[in-house]
PDB file of C-alpha atoms in Angstrom:
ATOM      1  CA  UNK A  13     426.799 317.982 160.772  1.00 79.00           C
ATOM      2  CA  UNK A  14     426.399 317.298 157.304  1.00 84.00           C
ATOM      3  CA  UNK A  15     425.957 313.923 157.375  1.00 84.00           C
ATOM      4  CA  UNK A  16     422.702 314.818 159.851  1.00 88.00           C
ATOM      5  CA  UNK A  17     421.123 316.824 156.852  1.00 90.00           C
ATOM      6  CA  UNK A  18     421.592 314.496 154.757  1.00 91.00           C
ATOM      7  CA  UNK A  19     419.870 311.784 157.218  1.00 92.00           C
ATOM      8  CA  UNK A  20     417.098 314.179 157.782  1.00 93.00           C
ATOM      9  CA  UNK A  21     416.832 315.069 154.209  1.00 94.00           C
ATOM     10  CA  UNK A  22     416.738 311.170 152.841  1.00 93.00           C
ATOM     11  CA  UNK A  23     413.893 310.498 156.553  1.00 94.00           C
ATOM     12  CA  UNK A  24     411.778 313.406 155.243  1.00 94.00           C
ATOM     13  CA  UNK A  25     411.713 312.468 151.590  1.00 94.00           C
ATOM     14  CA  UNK A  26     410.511 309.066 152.281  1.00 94.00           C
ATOM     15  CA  UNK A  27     407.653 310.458 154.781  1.00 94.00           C
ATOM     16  CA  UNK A  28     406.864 312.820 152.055  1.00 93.00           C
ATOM     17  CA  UNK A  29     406.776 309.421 149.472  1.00 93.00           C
ATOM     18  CA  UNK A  30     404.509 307.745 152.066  1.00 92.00           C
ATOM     19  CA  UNK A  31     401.893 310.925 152.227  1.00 89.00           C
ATOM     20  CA  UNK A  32     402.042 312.143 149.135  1.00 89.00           C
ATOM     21  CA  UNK A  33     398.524 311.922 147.381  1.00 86.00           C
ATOM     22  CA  UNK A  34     399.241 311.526 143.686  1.00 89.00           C
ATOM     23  CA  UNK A  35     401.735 308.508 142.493  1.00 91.00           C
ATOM     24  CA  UNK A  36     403.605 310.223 140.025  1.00 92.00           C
ATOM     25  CA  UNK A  37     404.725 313.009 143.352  1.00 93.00           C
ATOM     26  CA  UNK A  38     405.582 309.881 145.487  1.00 93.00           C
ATOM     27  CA  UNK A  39     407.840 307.887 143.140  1.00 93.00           C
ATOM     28  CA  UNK A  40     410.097 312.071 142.643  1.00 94.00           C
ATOM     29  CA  UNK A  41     409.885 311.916 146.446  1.00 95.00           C
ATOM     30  CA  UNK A  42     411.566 308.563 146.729  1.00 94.00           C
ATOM     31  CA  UNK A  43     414.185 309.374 143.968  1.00 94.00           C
ATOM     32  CA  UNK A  44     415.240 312.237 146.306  1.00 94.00           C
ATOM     33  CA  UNK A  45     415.740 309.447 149.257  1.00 94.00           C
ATOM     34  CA  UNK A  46     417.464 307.600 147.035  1.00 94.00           C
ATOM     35  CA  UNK A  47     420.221 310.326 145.771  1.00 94.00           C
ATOM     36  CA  UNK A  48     420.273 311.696 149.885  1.00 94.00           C
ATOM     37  CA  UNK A  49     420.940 307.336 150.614  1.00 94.00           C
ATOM     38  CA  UNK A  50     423.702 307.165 148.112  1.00 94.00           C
ATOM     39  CA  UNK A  51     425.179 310.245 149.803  1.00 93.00           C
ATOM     40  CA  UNK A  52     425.165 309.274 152.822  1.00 93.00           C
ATOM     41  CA  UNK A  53     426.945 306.037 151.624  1.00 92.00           C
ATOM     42  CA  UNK A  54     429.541 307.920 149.981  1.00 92.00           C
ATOM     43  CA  UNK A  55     430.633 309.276 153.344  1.00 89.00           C
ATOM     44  CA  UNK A  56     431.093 306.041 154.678  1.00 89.00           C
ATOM     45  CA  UNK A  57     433.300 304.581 151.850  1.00 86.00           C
ATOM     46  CA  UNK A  58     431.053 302.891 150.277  1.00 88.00           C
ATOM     47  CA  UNK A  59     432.024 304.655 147.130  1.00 89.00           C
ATOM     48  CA  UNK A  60     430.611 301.918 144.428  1.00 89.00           C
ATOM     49  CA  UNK A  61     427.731 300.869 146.056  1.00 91.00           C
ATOM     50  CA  UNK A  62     426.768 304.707 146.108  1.00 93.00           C
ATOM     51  CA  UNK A  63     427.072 305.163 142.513  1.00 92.00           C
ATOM     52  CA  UNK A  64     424.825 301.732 142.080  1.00 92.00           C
ATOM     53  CA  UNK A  65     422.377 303.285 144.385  1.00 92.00           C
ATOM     54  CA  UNK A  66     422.547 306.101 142.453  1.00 93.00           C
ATOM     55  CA  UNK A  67     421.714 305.169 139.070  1.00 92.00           C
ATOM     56  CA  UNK A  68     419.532 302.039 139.747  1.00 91.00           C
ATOM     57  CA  UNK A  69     417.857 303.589 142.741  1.00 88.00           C
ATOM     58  CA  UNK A  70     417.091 307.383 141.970  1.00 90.00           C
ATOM     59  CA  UNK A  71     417.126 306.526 137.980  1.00 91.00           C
ATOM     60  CA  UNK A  72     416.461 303.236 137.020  1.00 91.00           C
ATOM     61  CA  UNK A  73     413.698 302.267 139.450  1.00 92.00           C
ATOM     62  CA  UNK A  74     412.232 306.019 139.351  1.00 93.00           C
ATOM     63  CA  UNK A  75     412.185 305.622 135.162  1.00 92.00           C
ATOM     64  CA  UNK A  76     409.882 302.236 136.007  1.00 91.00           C
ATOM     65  CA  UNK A  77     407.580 303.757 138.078  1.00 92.00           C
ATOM     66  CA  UNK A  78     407.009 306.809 136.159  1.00 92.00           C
ATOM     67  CA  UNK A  79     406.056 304.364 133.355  1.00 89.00           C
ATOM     68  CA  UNK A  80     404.123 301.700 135.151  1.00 90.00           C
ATOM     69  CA  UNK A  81     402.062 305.109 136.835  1.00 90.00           C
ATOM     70  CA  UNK A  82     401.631 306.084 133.128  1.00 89.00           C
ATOM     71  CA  UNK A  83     400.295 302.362 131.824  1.00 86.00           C
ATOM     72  CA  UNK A  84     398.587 301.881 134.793  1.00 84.00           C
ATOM     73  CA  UNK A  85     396.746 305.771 135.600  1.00 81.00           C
ATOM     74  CA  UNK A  86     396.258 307.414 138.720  1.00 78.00           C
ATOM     75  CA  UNK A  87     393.820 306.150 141.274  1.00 72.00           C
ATOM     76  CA  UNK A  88     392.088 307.744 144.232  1.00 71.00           C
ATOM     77  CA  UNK A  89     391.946 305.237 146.901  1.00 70.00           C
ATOM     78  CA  UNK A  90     390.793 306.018 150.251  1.00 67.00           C
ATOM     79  CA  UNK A  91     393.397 306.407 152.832  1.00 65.00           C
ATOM     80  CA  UNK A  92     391.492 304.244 155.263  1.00 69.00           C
ATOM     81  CA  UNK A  93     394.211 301.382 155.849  1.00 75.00           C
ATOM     82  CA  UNK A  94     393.149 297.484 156.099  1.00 76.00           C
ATOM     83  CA  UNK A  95     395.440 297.363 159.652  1.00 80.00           C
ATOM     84  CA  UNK A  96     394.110 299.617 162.642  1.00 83.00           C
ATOM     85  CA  UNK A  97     395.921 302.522 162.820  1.00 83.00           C
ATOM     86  CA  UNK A  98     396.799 301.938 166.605  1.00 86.00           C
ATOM     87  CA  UNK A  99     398.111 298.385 165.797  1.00 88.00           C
ATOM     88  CA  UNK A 100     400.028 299.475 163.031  1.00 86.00           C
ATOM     89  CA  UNK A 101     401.621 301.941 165.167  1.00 88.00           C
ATOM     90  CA  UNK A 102     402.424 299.498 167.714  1.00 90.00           C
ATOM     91  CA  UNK A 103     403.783 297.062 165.218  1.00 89.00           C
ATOM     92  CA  UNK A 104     406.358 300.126 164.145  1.00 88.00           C
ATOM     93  CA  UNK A 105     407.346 301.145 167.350  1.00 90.00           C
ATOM     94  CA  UNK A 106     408.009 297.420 168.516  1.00 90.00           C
ATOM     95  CA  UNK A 107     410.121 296.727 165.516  1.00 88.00           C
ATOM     96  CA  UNK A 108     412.169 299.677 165.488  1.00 87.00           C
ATOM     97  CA  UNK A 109     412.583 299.102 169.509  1.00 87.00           C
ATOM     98  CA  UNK A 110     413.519 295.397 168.641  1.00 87.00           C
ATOM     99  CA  UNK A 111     416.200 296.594 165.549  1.00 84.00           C
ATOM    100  CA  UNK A 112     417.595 299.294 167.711  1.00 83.00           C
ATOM    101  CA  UNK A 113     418.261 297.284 170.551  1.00 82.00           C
ATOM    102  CA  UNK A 114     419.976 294.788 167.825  1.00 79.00           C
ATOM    103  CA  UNK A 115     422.023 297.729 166.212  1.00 74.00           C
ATOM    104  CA  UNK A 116     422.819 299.851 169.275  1.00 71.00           C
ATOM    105  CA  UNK A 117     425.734 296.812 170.298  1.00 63.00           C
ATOM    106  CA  UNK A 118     427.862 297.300 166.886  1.00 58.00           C
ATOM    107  CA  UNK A 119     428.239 300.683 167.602  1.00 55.00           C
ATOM    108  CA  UNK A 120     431.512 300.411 169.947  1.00 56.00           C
ATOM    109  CA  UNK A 121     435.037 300.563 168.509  1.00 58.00           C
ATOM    110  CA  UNK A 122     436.149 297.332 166.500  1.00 59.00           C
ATOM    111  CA  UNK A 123     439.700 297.083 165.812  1.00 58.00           C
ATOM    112  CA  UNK A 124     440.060 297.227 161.660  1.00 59.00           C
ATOM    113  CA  UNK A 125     440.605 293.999 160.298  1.00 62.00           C
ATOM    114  CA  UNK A 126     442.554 293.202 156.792  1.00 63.00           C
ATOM    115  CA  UNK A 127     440.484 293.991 154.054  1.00 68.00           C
ATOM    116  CA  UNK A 128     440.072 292.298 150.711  1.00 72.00           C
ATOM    117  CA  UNK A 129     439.280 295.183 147.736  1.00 78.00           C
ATOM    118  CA  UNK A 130     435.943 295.246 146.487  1.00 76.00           C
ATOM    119  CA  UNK A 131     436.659 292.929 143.119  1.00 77.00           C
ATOM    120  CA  UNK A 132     438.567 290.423 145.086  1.00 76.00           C
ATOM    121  CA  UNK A 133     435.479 290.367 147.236  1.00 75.00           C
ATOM    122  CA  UNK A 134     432.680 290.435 144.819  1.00 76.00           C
ATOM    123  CA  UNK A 135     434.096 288.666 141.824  1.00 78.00           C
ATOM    124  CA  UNK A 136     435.989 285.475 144.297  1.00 75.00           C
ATOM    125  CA  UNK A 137     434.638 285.731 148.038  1.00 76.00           C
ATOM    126  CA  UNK A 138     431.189 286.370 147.253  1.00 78.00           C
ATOM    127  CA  UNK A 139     430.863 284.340 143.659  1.00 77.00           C
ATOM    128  CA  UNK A 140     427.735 282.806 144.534  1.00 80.00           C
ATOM    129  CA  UNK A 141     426.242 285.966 145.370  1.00 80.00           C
ATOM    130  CA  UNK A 142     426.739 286.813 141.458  1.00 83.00           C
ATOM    131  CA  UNK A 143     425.329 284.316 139.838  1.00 84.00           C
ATOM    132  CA  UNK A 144     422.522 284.795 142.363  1.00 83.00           C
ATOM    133  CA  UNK A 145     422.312 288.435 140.296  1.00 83.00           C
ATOM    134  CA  UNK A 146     422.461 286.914 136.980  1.00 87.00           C
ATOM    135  CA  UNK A 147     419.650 285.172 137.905  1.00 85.00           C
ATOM    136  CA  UNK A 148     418.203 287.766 139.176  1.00 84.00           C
ATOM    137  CA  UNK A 149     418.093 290.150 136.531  1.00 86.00           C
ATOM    138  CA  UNK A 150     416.932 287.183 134.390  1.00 85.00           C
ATOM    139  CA  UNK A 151     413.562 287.616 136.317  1.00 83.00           C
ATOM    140  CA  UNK A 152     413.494 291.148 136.139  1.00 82.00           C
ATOM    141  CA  UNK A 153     413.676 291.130 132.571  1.00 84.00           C
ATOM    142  CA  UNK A 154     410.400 288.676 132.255  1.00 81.00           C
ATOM    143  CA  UNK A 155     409.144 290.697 134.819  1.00 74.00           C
ATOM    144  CA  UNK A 156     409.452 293.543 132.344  1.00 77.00           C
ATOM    145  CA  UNK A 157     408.090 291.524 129.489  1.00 80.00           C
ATOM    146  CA  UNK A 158     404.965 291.057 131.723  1.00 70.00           C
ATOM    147  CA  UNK A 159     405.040 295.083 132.319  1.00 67.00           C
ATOM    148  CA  UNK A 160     404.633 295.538 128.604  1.00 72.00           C
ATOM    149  CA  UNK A 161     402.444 292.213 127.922  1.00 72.00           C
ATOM    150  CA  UNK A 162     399.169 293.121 126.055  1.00 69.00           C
ATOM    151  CA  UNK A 163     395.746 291.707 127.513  1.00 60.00           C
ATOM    152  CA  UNK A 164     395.145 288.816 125.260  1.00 59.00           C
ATOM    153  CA  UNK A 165     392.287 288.871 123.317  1.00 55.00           C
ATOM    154  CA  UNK A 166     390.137 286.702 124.851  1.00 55.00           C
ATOM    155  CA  UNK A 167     390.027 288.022 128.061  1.00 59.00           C
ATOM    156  CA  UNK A 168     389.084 291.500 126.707  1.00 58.00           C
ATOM    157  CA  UNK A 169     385.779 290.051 124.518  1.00 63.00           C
ATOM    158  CA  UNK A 170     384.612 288.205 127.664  1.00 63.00           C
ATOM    159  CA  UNK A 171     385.463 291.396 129.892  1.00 60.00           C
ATOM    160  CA  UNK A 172     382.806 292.893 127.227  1.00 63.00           C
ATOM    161  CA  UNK A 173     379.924 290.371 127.017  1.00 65.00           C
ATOM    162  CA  UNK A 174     377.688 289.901 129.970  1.00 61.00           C
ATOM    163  CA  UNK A 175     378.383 287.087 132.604  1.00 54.00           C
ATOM    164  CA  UNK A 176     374.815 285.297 131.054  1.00 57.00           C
ATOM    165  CA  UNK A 177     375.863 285.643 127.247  1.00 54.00           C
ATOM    166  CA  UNK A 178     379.433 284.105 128.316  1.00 50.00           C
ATOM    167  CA  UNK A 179     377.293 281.011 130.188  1.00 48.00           C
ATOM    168  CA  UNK A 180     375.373 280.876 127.275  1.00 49.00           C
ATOM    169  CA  UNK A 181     377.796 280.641 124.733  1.00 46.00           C
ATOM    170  CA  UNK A 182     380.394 277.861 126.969  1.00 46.00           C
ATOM    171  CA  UNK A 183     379.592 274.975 128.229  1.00 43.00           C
ATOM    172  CA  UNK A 184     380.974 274.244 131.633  1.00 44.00           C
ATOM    173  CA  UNK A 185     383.943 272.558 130.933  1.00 43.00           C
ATOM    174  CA  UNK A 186     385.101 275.140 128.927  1.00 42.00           C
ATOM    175  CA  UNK A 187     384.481 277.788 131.741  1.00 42.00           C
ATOM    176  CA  UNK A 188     386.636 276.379 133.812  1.00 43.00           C
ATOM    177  CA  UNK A 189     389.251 276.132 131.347  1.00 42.00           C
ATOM    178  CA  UNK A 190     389.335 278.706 129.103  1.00 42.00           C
ATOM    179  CA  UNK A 191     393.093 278.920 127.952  1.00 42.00           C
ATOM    180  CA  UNK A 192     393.089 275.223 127.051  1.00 40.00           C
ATOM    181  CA  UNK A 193     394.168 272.165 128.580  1.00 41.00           C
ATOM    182  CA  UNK A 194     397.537 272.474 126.966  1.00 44.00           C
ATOM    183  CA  UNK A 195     398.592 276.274 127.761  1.00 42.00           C
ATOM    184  CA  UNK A 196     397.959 277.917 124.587  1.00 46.00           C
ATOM    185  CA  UNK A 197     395.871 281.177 125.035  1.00 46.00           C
ATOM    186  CA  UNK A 198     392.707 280.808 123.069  1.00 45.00           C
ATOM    187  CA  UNK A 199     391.718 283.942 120.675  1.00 45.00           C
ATOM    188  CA  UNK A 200     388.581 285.449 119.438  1.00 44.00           C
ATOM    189  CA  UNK A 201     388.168 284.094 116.391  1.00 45.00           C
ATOM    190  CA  UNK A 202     388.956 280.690 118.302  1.00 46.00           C
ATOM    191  CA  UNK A 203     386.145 281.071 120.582  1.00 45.00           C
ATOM    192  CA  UNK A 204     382.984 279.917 118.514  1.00 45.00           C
ATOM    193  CA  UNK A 205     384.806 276.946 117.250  1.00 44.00           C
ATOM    194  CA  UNK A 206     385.903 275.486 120.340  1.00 44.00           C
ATOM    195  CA  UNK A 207     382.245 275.614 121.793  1.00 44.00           C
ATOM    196  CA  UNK A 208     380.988 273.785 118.769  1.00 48.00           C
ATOM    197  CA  UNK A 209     382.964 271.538 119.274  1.00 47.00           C
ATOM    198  CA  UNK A 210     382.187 270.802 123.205  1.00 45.00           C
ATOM    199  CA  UNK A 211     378.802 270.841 122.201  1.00 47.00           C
ATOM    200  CA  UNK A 212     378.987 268.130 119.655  1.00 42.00           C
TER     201      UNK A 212
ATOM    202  CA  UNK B  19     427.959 314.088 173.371  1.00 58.00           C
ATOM    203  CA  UNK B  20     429.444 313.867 170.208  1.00 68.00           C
ATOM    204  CA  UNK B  21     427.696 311.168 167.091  1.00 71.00           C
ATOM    205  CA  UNK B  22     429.676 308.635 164.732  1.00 78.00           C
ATOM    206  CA  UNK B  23     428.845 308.865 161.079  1.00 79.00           C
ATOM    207  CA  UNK B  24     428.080 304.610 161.852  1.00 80.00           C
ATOM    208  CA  UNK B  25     425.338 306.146 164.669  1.00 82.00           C
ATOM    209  CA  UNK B  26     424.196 309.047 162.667  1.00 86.00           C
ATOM    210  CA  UNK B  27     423.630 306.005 160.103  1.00 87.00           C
ATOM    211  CA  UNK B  28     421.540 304.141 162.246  1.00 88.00           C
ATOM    212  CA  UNK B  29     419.505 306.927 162.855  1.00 89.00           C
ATOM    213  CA  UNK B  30     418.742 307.101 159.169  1.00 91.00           C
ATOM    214  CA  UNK B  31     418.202 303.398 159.169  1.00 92.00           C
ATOM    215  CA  UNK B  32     415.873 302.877 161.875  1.00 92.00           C
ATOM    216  CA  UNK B  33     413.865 305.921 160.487  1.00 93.00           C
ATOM    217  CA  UNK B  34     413.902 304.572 156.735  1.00 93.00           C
ATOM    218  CA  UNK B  35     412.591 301.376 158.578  1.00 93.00           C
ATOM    219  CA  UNK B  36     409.998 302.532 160.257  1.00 93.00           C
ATOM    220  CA  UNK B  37     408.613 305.030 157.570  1.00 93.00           C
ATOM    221  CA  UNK B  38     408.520 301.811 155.112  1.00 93.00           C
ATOM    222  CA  UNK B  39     406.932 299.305 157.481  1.00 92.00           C
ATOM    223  CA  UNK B  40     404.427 302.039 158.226  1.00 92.00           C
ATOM    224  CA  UNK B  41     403.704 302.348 154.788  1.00 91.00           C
ATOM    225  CA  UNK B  42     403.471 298.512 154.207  1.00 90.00           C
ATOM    226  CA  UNK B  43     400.978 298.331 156.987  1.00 90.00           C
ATOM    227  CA  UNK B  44     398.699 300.658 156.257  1.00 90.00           C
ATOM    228  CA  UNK B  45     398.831 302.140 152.399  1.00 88.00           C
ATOM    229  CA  UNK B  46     396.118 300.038 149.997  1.00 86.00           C
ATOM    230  CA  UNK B  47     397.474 301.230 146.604  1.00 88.00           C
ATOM    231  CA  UNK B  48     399.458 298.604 144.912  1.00 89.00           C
ATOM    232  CA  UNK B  49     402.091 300.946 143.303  1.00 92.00           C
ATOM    233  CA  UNK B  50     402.471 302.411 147.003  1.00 92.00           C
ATOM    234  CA  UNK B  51     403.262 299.780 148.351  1.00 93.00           C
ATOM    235  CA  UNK B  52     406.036 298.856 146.146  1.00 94.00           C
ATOM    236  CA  UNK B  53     407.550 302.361 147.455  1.00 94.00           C
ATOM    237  CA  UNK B  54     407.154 301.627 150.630  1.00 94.00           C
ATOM    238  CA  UNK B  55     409.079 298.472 150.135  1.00 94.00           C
ATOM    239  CA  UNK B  56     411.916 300.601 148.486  1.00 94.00           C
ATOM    240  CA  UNK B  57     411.961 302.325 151.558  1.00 95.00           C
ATOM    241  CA  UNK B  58     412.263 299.563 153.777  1.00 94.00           C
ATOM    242  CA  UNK B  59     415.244 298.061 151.357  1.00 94.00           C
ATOM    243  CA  UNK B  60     417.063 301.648 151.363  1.00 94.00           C
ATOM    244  CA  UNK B  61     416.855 301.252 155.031  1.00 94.00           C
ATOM    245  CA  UNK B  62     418.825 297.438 154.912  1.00 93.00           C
ATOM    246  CA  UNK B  63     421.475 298.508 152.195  1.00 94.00           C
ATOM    247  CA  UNK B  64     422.552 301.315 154.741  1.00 93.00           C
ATOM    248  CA  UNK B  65     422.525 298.833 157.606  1.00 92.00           C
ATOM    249  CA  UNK B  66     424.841 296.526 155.776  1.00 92.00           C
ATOM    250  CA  UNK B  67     427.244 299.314 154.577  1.00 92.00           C
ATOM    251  CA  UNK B  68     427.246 300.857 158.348  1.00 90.00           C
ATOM    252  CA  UNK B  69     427.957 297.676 159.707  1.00 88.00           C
ATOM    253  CA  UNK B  70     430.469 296.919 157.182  1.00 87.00           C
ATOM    254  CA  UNK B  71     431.469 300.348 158.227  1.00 86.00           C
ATOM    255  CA  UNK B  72     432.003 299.729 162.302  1.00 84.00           C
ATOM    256  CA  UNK B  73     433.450 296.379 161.421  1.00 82.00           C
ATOM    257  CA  UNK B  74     436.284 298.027 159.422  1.00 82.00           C
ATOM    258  CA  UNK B  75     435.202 295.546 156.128  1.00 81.00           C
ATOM    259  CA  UNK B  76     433.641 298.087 154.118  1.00 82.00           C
ATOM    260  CA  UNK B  77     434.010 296.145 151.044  1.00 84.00           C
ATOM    261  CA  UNK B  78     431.815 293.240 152.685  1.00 85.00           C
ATOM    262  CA  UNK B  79     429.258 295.120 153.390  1.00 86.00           C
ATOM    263  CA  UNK B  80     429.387 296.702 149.930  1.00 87.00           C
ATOM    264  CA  UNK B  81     429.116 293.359 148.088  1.00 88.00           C
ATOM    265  CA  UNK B  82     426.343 292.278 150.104  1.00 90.00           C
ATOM    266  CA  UNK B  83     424.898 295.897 149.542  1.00 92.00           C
ATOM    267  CA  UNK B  84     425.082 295.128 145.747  1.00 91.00           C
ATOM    268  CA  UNK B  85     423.107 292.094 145.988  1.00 90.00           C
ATOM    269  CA  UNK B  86     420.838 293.881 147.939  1.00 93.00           C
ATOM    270  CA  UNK B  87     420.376 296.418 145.274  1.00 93.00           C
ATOM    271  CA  UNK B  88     419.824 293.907 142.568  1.00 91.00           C
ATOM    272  CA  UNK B  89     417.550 291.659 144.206  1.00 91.00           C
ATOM    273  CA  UNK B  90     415.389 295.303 145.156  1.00 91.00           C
ATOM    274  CA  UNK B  91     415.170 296.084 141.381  1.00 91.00           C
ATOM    275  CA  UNK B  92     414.156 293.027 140.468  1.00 91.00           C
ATOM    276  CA  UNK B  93     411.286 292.927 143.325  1.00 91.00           C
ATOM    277  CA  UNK B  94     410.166 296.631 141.920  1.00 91.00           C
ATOM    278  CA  UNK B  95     409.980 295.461 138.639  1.00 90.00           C
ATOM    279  CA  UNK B  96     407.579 292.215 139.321  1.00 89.00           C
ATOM    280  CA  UNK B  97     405.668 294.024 141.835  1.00 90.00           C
ATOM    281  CA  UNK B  98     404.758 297.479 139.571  1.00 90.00           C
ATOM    282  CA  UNK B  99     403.938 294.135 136.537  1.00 88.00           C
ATOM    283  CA  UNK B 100     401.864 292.687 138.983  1.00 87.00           C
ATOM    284  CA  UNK B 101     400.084 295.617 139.818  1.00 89.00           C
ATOM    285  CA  UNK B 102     399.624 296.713 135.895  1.00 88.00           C
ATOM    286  CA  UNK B 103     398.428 293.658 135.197  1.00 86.00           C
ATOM    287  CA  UNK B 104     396.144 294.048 137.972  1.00 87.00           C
ATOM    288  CA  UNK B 105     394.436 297.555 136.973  1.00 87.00           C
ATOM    289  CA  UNK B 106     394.240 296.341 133.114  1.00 84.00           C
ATOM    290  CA  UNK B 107     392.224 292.875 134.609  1.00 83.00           C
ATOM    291  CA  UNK B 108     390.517 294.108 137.164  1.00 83.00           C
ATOM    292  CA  UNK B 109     390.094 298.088 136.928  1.00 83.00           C
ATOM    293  CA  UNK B 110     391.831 298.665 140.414  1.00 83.00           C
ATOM    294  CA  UNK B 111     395.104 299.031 142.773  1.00 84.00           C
ATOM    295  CA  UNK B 112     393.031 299.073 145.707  1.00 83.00           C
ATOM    296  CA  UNK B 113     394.977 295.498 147.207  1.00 82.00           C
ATOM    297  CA  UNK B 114     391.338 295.272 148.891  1.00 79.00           C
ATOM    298  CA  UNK B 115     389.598 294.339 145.520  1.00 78.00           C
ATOM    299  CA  UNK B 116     392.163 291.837 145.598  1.00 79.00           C
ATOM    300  CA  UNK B 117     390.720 289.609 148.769  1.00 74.00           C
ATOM    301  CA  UNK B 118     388.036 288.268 146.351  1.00 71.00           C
ATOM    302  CA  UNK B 119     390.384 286.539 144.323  1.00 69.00           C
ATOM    303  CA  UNK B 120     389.822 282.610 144.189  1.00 66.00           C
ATOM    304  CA  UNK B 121     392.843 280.273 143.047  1.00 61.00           C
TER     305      UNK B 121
END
């Protein structure tokens, strides 16, 4: 019976993540699915997989969002969606018939087989699948460099000047190119030079 | 009629599936829909640990689980970049504002 609530619980909290209006609501809402989740794994065993669930999903992930809503500010957007509400429907229903009839067969009694622990399995069987991780977290951590990256310069001043002043200013060439040929982001101060220097 | 805690799983799964593809399909807001993919991923690292569950190889299922995990983060932490990088360029998370983009 328990193990129902908790399956509600972690079902509601992630329709409540979908509908909830404001971002900073949504990302709490799907903290809670992800501590009712790592319950729910617990009961089944999965004892270490529930406590990485636990602290990377519900903490980790939730302290991300909560800063990425702060950088990036609340929006209002419409709730009209791109899809047609009737197709997406039908989209959801098919899926969830095609996974169910999928899932439904593992469901019957398998005898046990032997069991490796979870080191001997992670660390030896599944090797690979580690240095997959360390590669992995590798992205994640330029993906967080590019979560606290400034705007350069450049890209600010011409956000500022009108689209006419910027034509005036560049010649096409430069337009088309304007963190140089070689990669290197081009500043302010760089700006005036490099035209002169197309122009002569 | 009497549930297994592997059915009352898939229950949860196929309803964390559903909920997250719903979202994907019809939410515009950038940030949301890196939620709703969290959703959908809560719903696979279940799947694997039930199956790994009826199959009587827990730990299997757990290492694949971890993986799982890892390779979510990861995806969470791109996508909310992407989508800050997004608002500070272009003043939006609306992923329509995106379709004008030329490469």
């Amino acid at each position: 019976m328990l193990h129902w609530f908790l399956v509600i619980g972690a079902v509601l909290c992630a329709v409540q993540a979908i509908r909830a209006a404001r971002l900073l609501i949504s990302a709490l809402w799907l903290a809670g699915t992800s501590a009712l989740v790592a319950l729910i794994l617990y009961g089944m065993g999965a004892h270490e997989v529930a406590v990485i669930e636990l602290s990377v999903g519900a903490g980790l992930v939730t302290v991300l969002f909560v800063f990425a809503i702060n950088v990036a500010g609340e929006e209002a957007i419409p709730m009209r969606s791109l899809v047609p509400q009737p197709l997406a429907w039908g989209l959801v229903l098919l899926s969830l018939f095609l996974l169910a009839g999928l899932a439904f067969p593992w469901t019957g009694t398998v005898a046990p087989m032997a069991e490796l622990s979870f080191a001997h399995m992670l660390w030896q069987a599944r090797s690979l699948d580690v240095l997959v991780q360390i590669a992995l977290i590798f992205a994640g951590v330029l993906g967080i460099l590019g979560l606290l990256a400034e705007t350069p310069v450049w890209t600010r001043e011409r956000a500022a000047q009108p689209e006419s002043s910027i034509g005036s200013s560049l010649s096409p060439s430069s337009k088309l190119r304007p963190s140089g040929s070689n990669g290197h982001q081009t500043t302010a101060a760089e700006l005036p030079v490099r035209s002169q220097e197309v122009h002569s | 009629m009497t549930f297994s805690l592997a059915n009352v799983a898939l229950v949860g799964v196929l309803g964390l599936f559903g909920i997250g593809l719903y979202g994907l399909l019809t939410i515009r807001n950038l940030i949301k829909i890196v939620v709703a993919l969290q959703i959908l991923v809560k719903a696979a690292v279940l799947a694997l640990v039930a199956a790994g569950h009826v199959s009587g190889q827990v730990h299997l299922g757990q290492s694949l689980a971890v993986t799982v995990i890892v390779a979510d983060t990861v995806v969470a932490v791109i996508g909310l970049a992407l989508a800050v990088q997004i608002r500070r360029r272009l003043g939006t998370l609306d992923v329509q504002a995106l379709s004008g983009l030329r490469g």
